GROMACS .gro file of C-alpha atoms in nm:
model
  223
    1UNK     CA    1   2.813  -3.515   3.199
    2UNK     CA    2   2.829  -3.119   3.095
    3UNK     CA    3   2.856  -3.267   2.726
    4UNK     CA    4   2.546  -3.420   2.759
    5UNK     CA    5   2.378  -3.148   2.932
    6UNK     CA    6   2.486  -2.909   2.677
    7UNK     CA    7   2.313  -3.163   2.414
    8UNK     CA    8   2.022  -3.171   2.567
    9UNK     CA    9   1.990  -2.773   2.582
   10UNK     CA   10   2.095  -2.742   2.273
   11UNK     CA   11   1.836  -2.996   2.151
   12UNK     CA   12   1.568  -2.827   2.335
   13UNK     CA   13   1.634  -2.489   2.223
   14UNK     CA   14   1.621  -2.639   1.839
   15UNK     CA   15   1.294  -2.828   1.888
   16UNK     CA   16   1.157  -2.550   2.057
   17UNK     CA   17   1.238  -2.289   1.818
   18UNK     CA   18   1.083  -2.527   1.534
   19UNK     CA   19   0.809  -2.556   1.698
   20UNK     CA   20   0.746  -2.179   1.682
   21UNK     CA   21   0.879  -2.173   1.352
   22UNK     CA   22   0.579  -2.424   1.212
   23UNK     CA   23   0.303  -2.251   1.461
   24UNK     CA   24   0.407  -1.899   1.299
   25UNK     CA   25   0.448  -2.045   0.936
   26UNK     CA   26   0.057  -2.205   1.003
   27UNK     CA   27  -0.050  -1.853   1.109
   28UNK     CA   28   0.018  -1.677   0.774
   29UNK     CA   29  -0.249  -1.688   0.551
   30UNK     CA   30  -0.287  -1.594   0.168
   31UNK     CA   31  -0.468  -1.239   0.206
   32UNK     CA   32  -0.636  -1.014   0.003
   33UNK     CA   33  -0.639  -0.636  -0.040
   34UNK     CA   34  -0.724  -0.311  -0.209
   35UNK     CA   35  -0.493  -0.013  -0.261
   36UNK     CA   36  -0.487   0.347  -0.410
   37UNK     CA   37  -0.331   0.630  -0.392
   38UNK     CA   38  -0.179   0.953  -0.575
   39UNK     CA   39   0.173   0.943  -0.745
   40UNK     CA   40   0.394   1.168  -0.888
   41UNK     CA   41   0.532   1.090  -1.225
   42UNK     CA   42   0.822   1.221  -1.474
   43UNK     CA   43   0.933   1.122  -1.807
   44UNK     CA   44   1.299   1.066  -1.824
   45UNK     CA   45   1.618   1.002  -2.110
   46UNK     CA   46   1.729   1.224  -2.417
   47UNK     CA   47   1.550   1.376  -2.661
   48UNK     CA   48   1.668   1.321  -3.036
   49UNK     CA   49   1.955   1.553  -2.969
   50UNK     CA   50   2.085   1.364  -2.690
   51UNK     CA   51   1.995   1.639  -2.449
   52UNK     CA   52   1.835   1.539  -2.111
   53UNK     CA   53   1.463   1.533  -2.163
   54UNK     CA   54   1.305   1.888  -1.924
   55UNK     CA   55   1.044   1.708  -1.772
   56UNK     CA   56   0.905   1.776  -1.455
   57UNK     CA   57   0.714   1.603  -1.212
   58UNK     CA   58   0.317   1.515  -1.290
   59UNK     CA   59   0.052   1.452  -1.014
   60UNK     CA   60  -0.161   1.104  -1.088
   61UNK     CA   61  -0.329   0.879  -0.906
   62UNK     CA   62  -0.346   0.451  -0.877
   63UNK     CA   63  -0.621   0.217  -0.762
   64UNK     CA   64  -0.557  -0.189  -0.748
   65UNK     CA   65  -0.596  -0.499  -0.578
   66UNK     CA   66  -0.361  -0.753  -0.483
   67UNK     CA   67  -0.302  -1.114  -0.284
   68UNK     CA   68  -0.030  -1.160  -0.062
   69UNK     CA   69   0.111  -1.546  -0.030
   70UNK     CA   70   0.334  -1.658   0.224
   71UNK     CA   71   0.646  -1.821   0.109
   72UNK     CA   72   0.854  -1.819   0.460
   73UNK     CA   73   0.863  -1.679   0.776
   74UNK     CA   74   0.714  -1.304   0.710
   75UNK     CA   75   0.805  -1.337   0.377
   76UNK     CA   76   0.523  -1.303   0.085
   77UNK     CA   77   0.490  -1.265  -0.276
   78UNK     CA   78   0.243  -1.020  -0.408
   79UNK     CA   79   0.116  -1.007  -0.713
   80UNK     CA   80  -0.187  -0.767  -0.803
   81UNK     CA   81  -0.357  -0.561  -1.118
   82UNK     CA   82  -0.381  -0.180  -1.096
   83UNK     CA   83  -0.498   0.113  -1.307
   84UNK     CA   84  -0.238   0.410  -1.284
   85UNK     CA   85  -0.183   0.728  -1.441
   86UNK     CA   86   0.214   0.799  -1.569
   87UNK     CA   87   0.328   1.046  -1.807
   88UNK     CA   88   0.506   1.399  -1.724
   89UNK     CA   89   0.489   1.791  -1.743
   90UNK     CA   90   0.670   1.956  -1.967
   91UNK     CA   91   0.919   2.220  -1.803
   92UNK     CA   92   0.885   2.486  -2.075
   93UNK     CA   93   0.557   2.516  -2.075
   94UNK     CA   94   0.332   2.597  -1.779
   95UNK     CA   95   0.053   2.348  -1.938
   96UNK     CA   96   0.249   2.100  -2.145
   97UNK     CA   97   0.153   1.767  -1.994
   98UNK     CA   98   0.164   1.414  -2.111
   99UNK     CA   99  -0.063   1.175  -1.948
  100UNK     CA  100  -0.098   0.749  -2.007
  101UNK     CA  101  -0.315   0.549  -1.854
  102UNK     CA  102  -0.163   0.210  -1.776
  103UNK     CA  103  -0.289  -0.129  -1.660
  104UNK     CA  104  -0.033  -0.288  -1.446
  105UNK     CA  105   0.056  -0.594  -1.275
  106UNK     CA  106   0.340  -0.578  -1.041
  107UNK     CA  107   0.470  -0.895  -0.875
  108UNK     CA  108   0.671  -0.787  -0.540
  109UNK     CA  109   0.845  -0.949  -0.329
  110UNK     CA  110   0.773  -0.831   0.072
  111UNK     CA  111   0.942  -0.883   0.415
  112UNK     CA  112   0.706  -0.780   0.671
  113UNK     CA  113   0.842  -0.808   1.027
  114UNK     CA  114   0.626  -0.741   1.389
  115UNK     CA  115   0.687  -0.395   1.468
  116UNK     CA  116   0.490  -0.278   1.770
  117UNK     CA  117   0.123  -0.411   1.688
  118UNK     CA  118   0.170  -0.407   1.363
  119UNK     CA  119   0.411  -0.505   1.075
  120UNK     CA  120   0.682  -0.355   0.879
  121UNK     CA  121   0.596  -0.361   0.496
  122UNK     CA  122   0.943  -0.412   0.285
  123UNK     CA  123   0.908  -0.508  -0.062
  124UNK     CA  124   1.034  -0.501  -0.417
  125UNK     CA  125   0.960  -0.659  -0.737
  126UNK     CA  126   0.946  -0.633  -1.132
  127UNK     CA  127   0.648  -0.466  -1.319
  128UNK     CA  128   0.475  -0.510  -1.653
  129UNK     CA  129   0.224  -0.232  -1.758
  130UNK     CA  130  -0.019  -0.217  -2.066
  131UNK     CA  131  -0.115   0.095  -2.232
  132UNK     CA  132  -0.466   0.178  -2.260
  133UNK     CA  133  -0.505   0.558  -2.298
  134UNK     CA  134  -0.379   0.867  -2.287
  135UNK     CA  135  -0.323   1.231  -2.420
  136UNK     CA  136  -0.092   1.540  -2.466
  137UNK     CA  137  -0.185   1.899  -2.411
  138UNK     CA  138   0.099   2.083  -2.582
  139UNK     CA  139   0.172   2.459  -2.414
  140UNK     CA  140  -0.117   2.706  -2.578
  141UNK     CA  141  -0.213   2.402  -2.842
  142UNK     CA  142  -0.487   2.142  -2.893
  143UNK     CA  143  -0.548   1.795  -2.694
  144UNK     CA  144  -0.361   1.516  -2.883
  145UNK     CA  145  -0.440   1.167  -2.857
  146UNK     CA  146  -0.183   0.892  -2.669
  147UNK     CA  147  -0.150   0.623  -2.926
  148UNK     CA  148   0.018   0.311  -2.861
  149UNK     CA  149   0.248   0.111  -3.141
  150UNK     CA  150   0.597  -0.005  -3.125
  151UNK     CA  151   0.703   0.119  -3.513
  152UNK     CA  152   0.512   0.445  -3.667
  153UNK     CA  153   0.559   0.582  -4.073
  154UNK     CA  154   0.678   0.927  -4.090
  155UNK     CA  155   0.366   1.032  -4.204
  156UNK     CA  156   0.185   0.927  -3.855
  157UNK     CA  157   0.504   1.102  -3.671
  158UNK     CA  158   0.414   1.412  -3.793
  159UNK     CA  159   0.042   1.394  -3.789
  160UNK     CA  160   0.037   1.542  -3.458
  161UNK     CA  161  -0.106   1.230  -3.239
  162UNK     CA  162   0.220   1.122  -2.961
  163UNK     CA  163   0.293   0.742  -3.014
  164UNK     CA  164   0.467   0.544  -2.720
  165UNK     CA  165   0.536   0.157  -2.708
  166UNK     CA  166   0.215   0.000  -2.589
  167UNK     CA  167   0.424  -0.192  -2.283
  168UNK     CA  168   0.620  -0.073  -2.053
  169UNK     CA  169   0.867  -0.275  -1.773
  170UNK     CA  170   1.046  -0.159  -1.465
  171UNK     CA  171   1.119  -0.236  -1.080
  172UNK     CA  172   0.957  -0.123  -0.806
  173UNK     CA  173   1.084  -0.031  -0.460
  174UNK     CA  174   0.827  -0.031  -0.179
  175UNK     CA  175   0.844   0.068   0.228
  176UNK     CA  176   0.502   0.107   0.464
  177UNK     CA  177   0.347   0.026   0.777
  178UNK     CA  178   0.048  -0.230   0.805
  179UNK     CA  179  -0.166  -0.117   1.108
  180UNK     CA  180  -0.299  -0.379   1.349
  181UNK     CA  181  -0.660  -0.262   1.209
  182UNK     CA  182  -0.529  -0.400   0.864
  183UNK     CA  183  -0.487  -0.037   0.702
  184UNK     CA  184  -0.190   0.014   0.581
  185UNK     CA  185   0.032   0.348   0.467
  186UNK     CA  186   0.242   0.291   0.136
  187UNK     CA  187   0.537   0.418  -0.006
  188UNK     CA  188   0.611   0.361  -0.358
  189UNK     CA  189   0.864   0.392  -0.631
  190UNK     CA  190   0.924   0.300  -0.918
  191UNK     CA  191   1.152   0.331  -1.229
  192UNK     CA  192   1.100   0.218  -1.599
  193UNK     CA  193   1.317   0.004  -1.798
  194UNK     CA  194   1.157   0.022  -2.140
  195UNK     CA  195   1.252   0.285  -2.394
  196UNK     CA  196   0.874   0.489  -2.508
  197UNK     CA  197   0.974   0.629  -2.800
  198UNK     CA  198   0.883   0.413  -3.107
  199UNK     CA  199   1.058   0.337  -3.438
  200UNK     CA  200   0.996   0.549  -3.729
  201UNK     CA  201   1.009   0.373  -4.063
  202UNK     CA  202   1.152   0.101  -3.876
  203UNK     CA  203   1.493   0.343  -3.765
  204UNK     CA  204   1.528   0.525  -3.380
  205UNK     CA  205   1.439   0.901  -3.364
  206UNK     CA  206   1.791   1.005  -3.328
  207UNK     CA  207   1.935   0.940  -3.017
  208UNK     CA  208   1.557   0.992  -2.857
  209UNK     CA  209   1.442   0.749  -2.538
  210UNK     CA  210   1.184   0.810  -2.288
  211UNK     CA  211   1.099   0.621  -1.946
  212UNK     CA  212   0.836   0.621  -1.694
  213UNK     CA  213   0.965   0.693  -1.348
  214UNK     CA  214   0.815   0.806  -1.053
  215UNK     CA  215   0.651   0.781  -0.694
  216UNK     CA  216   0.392   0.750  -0.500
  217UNK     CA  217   0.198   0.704  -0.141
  218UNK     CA  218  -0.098   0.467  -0.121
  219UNK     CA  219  -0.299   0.349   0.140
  220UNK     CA  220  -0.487   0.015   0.139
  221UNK     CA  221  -0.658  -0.257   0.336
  222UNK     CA  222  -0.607  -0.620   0.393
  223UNK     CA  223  -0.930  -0.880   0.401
   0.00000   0.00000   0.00000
């Protein structure tokens, strides 16, 4: 007799907990949103020497829109397209700064949890970004044009343009609050995987590498 009451609880509390599993699953849509916000980005590695790069931080901004699709239970994959502004300040000279502009499309991966009347934003994901513009304002010098190609000549090295790799990869870490009102707060990091620094004549700049990392706070809104 208890064995068969303790079957029939148990099978009770199983149906009804799938039952709320398939009513909650049916309640998550695919979503759409816009985000932006201002970030804070550095330029990291060696320089030809092997020294540690003296970069400091450099303020920049993002703007981008994204669609969230449920996979499970509060889970969602996000993938979006945003414009954002990398690069880095020089620490030796007040002015120095180095700024890329950057089309990128992030693919993150979020857990977002009811937490009071709203939801808990966790997330993380890989990155792919696409150079489309930049420039370099060298302490007490002249603008230089941000050019993009993966192997330069000498001759283009010292012509006095800056050449980086036209793509750049990296992971993203990301932890916010989605309000009931469907604004959210954002924040963002994020850390490059791909060495800048080109090829000259087809051989590395010494022990040179450069990489984009960096991050940010956002704010955005859900339709």
């Amino acid at each position: 007799m208890k064995t068969k009451l303790i079957l029939t609880a148990a099978t009770l509390m199983l149906t009804s907990a799938t039952v709320f599993s398939q009513s909650k699953t049916s309640q998550q849509k695919t979503t759409f949103g816009v985000d932006g916000g201002v970030n804070f980005y550095s330029l990291t590695g060696k320089d030809q020497n092997g020294d540690k790069l003296k970069y400091k931080l450099k303020t920049g901004f993002n703007i981008g829109v994204n669609a969230e699709i449920p996979i499970g239970i509060d889970f969602y994959v996000q993938p979006g397209v945003m414009f954002i502004m990398k690069g880095g300040a020089e620490r030796y000279g007040a002015d120095a700064k180095v700024n890329i502009g950057y089309v990128q499309v992030p693919v993150n991966f979020l857990y977002k949890p009811e937490l009071g009347t709203g939801k808990l934003i966790l997330g993380f994901g890989p990155y792919v970004a696409f150079g489309v513009g930049g420039s370099y304002k060298p302490s007490g010098g002249d603008k230089a044009d941000v050019k993009f190609k993966n192997d330069v000549t000498n001759a283009e090295f010292l012509s006095g343009d800056v050449y980086v790799k036209g793509v750049d990869a990296g992971a993203n870490l990301l932890f916010g609050y989605e309000f009931a009102s469907k604004f959210s707060v954002q924040l963002d990091a994020s850390l490059g995987m791909i060495n800048m620094g080109p090829k000259i004549d087809g051989n590395d700049y010494g022990e040179f590498s450069s990489k984009n990392t960096g991050f940010g706070v956002s704010v955005g809104y859900r339709f």
